[in-house]
Coordinates of C-alpha atoms in Angstrom, one line a residue:
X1 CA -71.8 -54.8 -25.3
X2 CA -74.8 -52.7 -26.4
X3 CA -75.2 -50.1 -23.8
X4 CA -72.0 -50.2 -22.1
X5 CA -70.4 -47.2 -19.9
X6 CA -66.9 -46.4 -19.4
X7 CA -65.6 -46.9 -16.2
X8 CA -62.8 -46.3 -14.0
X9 CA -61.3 -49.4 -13.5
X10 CA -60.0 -48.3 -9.8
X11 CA -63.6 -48.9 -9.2
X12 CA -63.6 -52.5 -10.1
X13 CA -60.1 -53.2 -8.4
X14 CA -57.5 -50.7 -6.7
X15 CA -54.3 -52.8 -8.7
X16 CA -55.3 -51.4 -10.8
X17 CA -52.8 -48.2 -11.9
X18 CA -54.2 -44.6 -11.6
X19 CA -56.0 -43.7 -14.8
X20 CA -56.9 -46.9 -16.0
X21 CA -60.7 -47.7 -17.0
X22 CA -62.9 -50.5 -18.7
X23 CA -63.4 -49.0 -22.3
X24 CA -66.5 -49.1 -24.0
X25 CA -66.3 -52.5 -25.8
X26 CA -65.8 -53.5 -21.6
X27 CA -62.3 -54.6 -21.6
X28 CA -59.5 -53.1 -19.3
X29 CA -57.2 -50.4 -20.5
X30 CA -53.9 -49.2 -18.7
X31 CA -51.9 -46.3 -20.0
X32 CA -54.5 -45.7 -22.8
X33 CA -54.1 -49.3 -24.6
X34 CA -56.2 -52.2 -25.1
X35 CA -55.3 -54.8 -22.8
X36 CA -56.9 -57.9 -25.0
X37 CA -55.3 -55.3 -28.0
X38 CA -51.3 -55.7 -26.2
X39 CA -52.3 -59.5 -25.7
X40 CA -52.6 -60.2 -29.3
X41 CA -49.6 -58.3 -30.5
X42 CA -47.1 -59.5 -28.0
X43 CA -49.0 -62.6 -26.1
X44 CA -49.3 -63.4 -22.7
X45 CA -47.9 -63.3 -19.9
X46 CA -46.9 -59.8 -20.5
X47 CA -46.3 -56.8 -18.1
X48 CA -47.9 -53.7 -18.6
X49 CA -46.7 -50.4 -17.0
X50 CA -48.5 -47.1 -17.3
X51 CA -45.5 -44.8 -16.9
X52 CA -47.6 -41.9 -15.9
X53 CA -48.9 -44.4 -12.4
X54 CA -45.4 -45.0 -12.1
X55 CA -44.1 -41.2 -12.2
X56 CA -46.9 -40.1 -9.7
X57 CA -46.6 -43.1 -6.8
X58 CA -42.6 -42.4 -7.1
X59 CA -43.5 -38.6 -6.6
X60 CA -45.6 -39.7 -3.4
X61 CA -42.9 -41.3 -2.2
X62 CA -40.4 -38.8 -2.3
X63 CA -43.1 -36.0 -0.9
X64 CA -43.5 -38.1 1.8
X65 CA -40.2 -39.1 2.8
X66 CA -39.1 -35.1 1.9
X67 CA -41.9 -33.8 4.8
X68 CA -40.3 -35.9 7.4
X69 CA -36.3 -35.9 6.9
X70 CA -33.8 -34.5 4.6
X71 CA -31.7 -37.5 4.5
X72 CA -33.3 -39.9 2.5
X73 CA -33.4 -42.3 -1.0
X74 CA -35.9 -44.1 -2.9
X75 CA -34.8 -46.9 -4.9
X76 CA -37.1 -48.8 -7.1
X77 CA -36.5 -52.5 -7.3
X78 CA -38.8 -55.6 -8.5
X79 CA -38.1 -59.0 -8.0
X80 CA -39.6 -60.3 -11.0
X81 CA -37.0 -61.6 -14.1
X82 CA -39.3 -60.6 -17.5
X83 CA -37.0 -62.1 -20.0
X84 CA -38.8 -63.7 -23.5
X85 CA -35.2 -65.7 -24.0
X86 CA -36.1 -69.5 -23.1
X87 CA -33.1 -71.1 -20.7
X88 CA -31.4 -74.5 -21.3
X89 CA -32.3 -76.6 -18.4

């Protein structure tokens, strides 16, 4: 769109990970890339990660839990299957 700004895209929706931003042509981008762009390569659904989001909340984390106790773990987990392979039913 003619006249377009960039903007952070936190400011449109915190789900958004840290760093990502609507682009001037006003689509989303997370971890630098085209979101409508990764939709026509690989199709949708797809999941997007921006590794650098990822690396910085797992850092808060572990500050967090580190200022309170020395005995601790973080463990990611997800409880989402993304597998392409189609299952015989």
């Amino acid at each position: 769109m003619p006249g377009r700004t960039t903007q952070d895209a936190a400011a449109v929706s915190p789900v958004y990970p840290i760093g990502s931003r609507i682009n001037e042509a006003g689509r989303l981008e997370v971890g630098g890339c085209d979101v409508v762009e990764l939709a026509g390569e690989f199709g949708t659904p797809a999941y997007v990660y921006a590794e650098d989001d990822i690396r910085a909340r797992a850092r808060a984390y572990v500050d967090a839990f580190r200022a309170r106790t020395d005995r601790f773990e973080v463990i990611y987990a997800r409880e989402d299957f993304p597998s392409s392979a189609s299952s015989a039913t």
